[in-house]
Coordinates of C-alpha atoms and ligand atoms in Angstrom, one line a residue:
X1 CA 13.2 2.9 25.6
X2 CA 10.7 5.0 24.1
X3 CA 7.6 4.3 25.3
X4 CA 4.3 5.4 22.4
X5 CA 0.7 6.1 23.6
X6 CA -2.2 3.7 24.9
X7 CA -4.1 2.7 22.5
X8 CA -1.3 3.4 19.6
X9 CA -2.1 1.9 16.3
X10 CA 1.0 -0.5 15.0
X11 CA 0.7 -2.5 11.7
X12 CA 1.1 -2.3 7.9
X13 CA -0.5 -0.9 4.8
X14 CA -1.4 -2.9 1.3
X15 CA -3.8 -2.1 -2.0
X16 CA -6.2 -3.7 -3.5
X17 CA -4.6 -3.9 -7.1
X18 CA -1.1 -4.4 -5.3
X19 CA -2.0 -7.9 -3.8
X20 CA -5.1 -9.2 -4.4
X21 CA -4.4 -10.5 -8.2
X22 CA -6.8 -10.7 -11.6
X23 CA -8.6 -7.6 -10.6
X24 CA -9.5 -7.2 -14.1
X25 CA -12.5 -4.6 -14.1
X26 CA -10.0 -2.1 -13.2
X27 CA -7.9 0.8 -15.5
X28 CA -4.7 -0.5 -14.2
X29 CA -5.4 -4.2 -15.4
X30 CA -6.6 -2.3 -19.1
X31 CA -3.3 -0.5 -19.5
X32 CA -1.1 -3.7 -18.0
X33 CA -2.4 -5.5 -21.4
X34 CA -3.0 -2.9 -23.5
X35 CA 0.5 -3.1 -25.5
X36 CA 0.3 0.9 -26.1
X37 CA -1.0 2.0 -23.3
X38 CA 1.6 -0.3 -21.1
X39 CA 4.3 1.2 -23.0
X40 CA 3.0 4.8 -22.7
X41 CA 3.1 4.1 -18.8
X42 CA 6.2 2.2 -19.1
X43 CA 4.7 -1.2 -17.2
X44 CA 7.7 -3.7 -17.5
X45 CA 5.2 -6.8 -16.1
X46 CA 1.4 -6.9 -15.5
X47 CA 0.0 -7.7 -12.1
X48 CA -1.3 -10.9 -13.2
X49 CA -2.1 -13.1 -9.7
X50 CA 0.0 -10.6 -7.7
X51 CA 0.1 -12.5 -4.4
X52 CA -3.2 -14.0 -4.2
X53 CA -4.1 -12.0 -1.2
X54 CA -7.9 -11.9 -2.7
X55 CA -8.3 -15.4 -1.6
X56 CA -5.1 -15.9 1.3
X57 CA -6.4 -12.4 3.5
X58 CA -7.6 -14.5 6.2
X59 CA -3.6 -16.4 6.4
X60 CA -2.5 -12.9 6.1
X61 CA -4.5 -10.7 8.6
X62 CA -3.8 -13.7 11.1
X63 CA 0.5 -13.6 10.2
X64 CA 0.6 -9.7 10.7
X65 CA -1.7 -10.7 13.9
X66 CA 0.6 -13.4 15.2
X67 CA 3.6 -11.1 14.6
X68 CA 2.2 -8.5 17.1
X69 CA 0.7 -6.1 15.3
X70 CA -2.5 -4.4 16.2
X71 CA -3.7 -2.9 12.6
X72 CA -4.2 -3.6 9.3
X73 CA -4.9 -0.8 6.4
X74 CA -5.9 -2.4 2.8
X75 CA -8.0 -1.1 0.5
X76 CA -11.5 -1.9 -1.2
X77 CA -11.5 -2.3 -5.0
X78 CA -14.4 0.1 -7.0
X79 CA -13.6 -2.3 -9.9
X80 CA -15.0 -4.9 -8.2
X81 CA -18.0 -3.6 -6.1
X82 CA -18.9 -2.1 -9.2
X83 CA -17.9 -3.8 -12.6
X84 CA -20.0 -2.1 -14.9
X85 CA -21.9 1.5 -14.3
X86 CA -24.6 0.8 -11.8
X87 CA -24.0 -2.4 -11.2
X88 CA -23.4 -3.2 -7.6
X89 CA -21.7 -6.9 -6.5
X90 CA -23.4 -7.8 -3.4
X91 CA -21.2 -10.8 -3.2
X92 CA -18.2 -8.4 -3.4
X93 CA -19.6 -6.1 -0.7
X94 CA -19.4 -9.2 1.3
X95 CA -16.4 -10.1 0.6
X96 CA -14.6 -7.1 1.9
X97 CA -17.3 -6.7 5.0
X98 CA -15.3 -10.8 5.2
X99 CA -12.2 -8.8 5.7
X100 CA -13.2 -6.3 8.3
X101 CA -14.5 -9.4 10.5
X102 CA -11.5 -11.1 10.1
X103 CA -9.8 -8.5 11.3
X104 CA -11.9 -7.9 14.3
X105 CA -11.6 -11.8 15.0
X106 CA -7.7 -11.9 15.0
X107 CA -7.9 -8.5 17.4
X108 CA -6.7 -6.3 14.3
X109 CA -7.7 -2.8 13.9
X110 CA -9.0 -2.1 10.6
X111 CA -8.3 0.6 8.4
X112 CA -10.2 0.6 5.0
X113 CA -9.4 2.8 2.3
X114 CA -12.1 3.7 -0.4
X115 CA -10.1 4.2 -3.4
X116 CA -5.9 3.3 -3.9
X117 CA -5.2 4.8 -7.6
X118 CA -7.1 2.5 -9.3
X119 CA -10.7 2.9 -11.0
X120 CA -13.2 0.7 -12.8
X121 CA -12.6 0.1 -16.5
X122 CA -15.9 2.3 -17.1
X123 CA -15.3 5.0 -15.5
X124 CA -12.0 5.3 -17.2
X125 CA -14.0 4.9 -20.4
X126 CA -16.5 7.7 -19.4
X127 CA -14.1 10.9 -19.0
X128 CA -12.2 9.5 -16.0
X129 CA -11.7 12.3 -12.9
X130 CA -12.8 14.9 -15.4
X131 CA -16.5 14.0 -16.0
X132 CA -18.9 16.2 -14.8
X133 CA -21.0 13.4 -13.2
X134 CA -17.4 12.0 -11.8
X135 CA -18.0 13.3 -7.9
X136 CA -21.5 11.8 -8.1
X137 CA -20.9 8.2 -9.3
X138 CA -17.8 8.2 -7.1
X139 CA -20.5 8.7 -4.0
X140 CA -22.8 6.0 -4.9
X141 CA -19.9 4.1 -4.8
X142 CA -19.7 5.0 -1.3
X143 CA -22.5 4.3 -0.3
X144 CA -23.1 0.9 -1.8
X145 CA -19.6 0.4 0.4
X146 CA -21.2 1.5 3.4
X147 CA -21.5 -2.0 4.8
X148 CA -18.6 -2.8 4.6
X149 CA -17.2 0.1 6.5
X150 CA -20.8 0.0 8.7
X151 CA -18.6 -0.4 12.4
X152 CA -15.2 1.1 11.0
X153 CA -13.9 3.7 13.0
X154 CA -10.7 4.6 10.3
X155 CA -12.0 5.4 6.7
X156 CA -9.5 6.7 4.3
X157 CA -11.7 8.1 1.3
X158 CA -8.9 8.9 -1.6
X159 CA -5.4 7.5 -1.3
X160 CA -3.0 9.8 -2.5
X161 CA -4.8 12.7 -4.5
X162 CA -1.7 14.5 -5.1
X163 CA -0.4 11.8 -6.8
X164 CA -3.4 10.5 -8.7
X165 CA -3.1 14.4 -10.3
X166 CA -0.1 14.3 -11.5
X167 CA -0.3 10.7 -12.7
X168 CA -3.5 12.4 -14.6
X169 CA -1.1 14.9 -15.6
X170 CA -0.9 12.2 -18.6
X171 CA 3.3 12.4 -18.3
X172 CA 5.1 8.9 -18.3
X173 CA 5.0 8.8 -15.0
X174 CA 6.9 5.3 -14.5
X175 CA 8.9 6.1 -11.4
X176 CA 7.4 9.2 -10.3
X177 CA 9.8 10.5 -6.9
X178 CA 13.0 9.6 -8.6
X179 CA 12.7 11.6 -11.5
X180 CA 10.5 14.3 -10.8
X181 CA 7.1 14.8 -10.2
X182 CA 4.7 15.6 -13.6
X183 CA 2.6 18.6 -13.1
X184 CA -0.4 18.0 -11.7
X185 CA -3.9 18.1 -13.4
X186 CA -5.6 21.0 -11.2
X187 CA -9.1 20.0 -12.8
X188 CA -8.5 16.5 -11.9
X189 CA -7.3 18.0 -8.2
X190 CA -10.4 19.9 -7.8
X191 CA -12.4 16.7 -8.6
X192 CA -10.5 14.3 -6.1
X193 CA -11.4 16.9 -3.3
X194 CA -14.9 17.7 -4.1
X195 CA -14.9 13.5 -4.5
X196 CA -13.6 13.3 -0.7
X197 CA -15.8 15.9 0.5
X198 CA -18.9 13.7 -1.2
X199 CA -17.5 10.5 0.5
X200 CA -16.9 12.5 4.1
X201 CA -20.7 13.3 3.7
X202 CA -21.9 9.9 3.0
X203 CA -20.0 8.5 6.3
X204 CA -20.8 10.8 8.2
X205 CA -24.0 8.6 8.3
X206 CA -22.1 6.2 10.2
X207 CA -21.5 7.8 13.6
X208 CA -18.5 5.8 15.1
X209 CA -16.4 6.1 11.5
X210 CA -13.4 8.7 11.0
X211 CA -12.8 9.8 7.5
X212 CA -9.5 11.6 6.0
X213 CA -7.5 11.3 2.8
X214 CA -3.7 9.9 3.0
X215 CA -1.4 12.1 1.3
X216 CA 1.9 11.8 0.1
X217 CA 4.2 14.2 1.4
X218 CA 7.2 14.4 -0.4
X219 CA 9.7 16.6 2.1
X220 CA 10.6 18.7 -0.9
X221 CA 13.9 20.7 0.9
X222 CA 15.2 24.1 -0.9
X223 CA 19.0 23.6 -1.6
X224 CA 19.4 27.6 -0.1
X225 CA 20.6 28.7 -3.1
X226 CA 19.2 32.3 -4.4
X227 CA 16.1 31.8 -5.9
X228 CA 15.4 28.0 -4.4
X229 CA 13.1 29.2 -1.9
X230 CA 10.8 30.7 -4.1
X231 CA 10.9 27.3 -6.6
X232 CA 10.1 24.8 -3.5
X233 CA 7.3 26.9 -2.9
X234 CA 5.5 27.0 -6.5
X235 CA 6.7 23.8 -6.7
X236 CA 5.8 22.1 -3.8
X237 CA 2.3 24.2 -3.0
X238 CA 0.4 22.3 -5.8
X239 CA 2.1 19.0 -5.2
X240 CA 1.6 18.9 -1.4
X241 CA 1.0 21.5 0.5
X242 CA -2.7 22.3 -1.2
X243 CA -3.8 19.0 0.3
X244 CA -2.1 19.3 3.6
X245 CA -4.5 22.8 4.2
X246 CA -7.3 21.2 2.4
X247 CA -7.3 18.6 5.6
X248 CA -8.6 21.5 8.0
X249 CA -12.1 19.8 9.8
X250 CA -10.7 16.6 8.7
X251 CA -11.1 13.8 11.5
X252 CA -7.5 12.5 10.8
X253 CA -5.5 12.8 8.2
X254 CA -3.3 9.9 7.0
X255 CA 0.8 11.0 6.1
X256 CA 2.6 8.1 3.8
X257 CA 6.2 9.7 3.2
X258 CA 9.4 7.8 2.0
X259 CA 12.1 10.3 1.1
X260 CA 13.0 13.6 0.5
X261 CA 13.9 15.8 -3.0
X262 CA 15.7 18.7 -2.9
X263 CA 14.6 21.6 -4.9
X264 CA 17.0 24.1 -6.5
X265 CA 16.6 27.4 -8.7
X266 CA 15.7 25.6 -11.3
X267 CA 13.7 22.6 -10.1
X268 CA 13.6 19.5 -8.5
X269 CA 17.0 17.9 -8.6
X270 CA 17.8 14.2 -9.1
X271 CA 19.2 12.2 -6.2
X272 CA 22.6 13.1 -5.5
X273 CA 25.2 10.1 -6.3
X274 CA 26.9 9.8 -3.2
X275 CA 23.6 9.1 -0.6
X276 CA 22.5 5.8 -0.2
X277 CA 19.3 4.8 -2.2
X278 CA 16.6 2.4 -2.2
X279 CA 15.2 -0.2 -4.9
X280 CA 13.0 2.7 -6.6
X281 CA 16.2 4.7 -6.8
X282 CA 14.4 7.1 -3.7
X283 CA 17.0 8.4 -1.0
X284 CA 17.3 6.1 1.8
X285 CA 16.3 9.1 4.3
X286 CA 14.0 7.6 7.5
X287 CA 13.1 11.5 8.6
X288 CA 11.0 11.6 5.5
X289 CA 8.0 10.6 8.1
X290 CA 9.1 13.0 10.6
X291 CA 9.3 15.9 8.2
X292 CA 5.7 14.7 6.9
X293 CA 4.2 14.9 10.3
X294 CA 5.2 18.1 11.2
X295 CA 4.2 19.9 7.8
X296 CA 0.8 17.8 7.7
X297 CA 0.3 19.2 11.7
X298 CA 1.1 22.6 10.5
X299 CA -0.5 23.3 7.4
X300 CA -3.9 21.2 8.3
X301 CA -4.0 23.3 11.7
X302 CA -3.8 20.3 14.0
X303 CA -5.6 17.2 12.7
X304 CA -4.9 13.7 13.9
X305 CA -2.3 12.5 12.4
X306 CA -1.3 8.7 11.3
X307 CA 1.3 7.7 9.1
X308 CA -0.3 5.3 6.8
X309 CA 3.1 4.6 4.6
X310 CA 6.5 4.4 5.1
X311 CA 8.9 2.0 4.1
X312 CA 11.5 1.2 1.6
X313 CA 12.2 -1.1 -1.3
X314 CA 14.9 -3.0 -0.6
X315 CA 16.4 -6.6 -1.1
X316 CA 18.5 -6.1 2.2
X317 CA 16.1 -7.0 5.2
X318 CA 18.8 -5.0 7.8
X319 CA 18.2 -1.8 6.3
X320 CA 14.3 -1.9 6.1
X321 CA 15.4 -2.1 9.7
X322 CA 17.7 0.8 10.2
X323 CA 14.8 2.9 8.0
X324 CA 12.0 1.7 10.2
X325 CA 14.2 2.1 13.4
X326 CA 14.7 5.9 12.1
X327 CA 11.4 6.7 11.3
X328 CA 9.8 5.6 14.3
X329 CA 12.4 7.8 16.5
X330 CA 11.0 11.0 14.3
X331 CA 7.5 9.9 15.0
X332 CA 8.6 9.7 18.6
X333 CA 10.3 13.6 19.0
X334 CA 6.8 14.7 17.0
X335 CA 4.7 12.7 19.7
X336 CA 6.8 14.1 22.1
X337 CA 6.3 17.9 20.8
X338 CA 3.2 17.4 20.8
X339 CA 2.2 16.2 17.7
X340 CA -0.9 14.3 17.8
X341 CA -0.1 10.9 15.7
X342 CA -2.3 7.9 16.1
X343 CA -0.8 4.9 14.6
X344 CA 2.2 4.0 12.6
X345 CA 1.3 1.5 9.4
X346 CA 4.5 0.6 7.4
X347 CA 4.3 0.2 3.5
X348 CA 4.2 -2.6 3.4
X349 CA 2.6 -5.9 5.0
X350 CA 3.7 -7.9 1.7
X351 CA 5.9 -7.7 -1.3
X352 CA 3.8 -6.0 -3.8
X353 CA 2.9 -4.7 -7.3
X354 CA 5.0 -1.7 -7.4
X355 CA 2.5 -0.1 -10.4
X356 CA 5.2 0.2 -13.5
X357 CA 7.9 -0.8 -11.9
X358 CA 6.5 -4.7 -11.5
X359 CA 7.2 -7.1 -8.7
X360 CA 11.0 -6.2 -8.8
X361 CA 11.3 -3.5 -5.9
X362 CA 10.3 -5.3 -2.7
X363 CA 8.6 -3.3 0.3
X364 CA 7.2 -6.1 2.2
X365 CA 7.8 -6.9 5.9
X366 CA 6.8 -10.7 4.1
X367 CA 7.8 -12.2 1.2
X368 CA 6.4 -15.1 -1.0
X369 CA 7.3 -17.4 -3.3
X370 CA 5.7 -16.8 -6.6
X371 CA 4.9 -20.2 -7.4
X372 CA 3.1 -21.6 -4.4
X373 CA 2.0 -17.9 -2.8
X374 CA 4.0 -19.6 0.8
X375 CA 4.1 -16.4 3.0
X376 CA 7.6 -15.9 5.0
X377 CA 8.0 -12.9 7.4
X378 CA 11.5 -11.3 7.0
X379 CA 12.7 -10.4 10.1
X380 CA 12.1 -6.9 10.2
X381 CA 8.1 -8.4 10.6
X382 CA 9.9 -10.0 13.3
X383 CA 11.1 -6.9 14.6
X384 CA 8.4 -4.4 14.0
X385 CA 6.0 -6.9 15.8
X386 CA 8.2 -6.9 19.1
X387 CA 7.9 -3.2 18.7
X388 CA 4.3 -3.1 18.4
X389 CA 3.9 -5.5 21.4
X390 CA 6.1 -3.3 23.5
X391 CA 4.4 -0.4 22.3
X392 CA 7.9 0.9 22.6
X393 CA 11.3 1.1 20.6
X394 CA 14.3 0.2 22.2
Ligands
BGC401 C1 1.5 4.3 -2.9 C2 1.7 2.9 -3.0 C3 3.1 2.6 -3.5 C4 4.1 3.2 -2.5 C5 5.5 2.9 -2.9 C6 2.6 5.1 -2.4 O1 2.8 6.2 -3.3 O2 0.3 4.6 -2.1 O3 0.7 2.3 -3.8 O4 3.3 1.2 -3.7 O5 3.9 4.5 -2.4 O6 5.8 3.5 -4.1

């Protein structure tokens, strides 16, 4: 048995866009319908009602409650706090502040993220990360979230900058770990940190609340051959690392990692064809949180840590398992050197919007049917909730 820390955070991670269905101020929901701009992305389905978590949170924050878990981490939607420049949804405010009670009511931890990829139609429109007033409108929307997050201890401003650069990169970017990452936007890059910076400030009128950004790190692994070393590092620094040492003075930063890519001479290299591999085509390879921990420890100079995604997209319930199982030993030798890692939230808490890649890959610990939106837990929910309960792995 290993045994985790008092107090340890277990539960599972959604998005907004992901779940909540119609959220149709947003960019995503613009290029979904758009007929050219779906193809440039390569969206093979839109959204559409996704899984109706919009109006079912409350049946959902009680099943992840009622399987044993401790913590919930979904994000708030710009789009919908504010549809139009300016124009602030009290009613929407209220509607995630809804979410946070509910949480508290069914014992669940909340973890609120800010911003998960997607923006409001407008801003888009207006010149997107790269407009000079961007950092500025993205802190009023901040603070008109403030109550929301009011008695929030875990705030995660930006999900995923690194990737939000690259996917401004303006590359098809359809199934971005599989086959290579676009280059990043470094513009866009500056903007998302001086954007988290701007939203650390404004919390930092709420005493109680912790704020960091959840990065994807991508265990990018030189295959030793000469001159690999020197490509994982100029490829990797502006992909990953930049972030990881842009954490330092963070109160926590949040580690989301799913598999690994090995870098040769000459680049990233697609994954090999004898390893097993997931629904996204990813390598199955559960030290991919692990490996995440211990760079995000290193190169942030000891922050919190939480792993705020992992998972896998799979239609075989007994692997999600065997991955889960796997990572959560890795987090255990990091806890155990010392590592200091908070909580563990898998990806995800429901099957999901996978972006371009539709409804098709499935990373939920619970399904549901697509006519009647009837949750079923699979039984690694089951599984990970005994876990949780035990605050131990056997
Ligand atoms: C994102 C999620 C996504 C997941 C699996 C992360 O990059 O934050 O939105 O669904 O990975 O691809």
């Amino acid at each position: 048995m290993r045994t985790f820390p008092d107090g340890f955070l277990w539960g599972a991670a959604t998005a907004a866009h992901q779940i909540e269905g119609n959220n149709i101020n947003s960019n995503w929901w613009l290029h979904e319908h758009d007929p050219e701009l779906a193809a440039r992305w390569g969206i093979v389905e839109p959204s559409g009602d996704a899984a109706d978590s919009y109006h079912r949170y409350r049946e959902d924050i009680r099943l992840l409650a009622d399987l044993g878990m401790n913590s919930y981490r979904f994000s708030i939607e710009w789009a919908r706090i504010e549809p139009e420049r300016g124009v602030v949804s009290r009613a929407e405010v209220d509607h995630y502040r809804r979410m946070v009670d509910t949480c508290r009511e069914f014992g669940v931890e909340p973890v609120v993220t800010l911003l998960h990829f997607t923006v409001p139609r407008w801003f888009e429109r207006d010149g997107f990360w790269r407009a000079d007033d961007a950092v500025d409108r993205f802190g009023r929307y901040v603070e008109a979230a403030l109550p929301v997050v009011r008695d929030v201890e875990w705030v995660c401003t930006i999900n995923e900058p690194n990737i939000a650069a690259m996917l401004a990169g303006g590359e098809n970017a359809a199934n971005l770990v599989a086959y290579g990452l676009p280059n990043p936007d470094l513009h866009v890059a500056d903007q998302l940190l001086a954007s988290h910076d701007r939203a650390r400030d404004v919390l930092s009128q709420l005493p109680q609340a912790k704020s960091g950004w959840t990065i994807a790190t991508q265990a990018f692994k030189s295959t030793g051959e000469p001159g690999a070393d020197d490509k994982l590092l100029e490829y990797g620094h502006p992909r990953d690392d930049w972030y990881l040492e842009a954490s330092k003075g963070n109160d926590f930063l949040g580690v989301q990692a799913y598999t690994r890519t090995f870098v040769g001479p000459d680049g990233p290299l697609p994954v090999a064809d004898d390893v097993e591999t997931t629904l996204t085509g990813w390598e199955f390879y559960p030290q991919a949180a692990a490996d995440g921990l211990r760079a995000a420890w290193e190169l942030s100079g000891g922050v919190p840590l939480m792993v705020t995604e992992n998972g896998m997209a799979t239609a075989d319930d007994t692997r999600r398992i065997a991955y889960t199982q796997g990572a959560l030993e890795g987090l255990h030798d990091c806890l155990a050197d010392g590592i200091d890692v908070r909580g563990y939230l898998h990806w995800s808490l429901l099957d999901n919007y996978e972006w371009a890649s539709g409804y098709r890959p499935t990373f939920g610990l619970i399904g549901w049917d697509r006519e009647t939106f009837a949750r079923t837990p699979k039984p690694s929910a089951h599984w990970l909730g005994r876990v949780a309960r035990a605050n131990a792995l056997p």
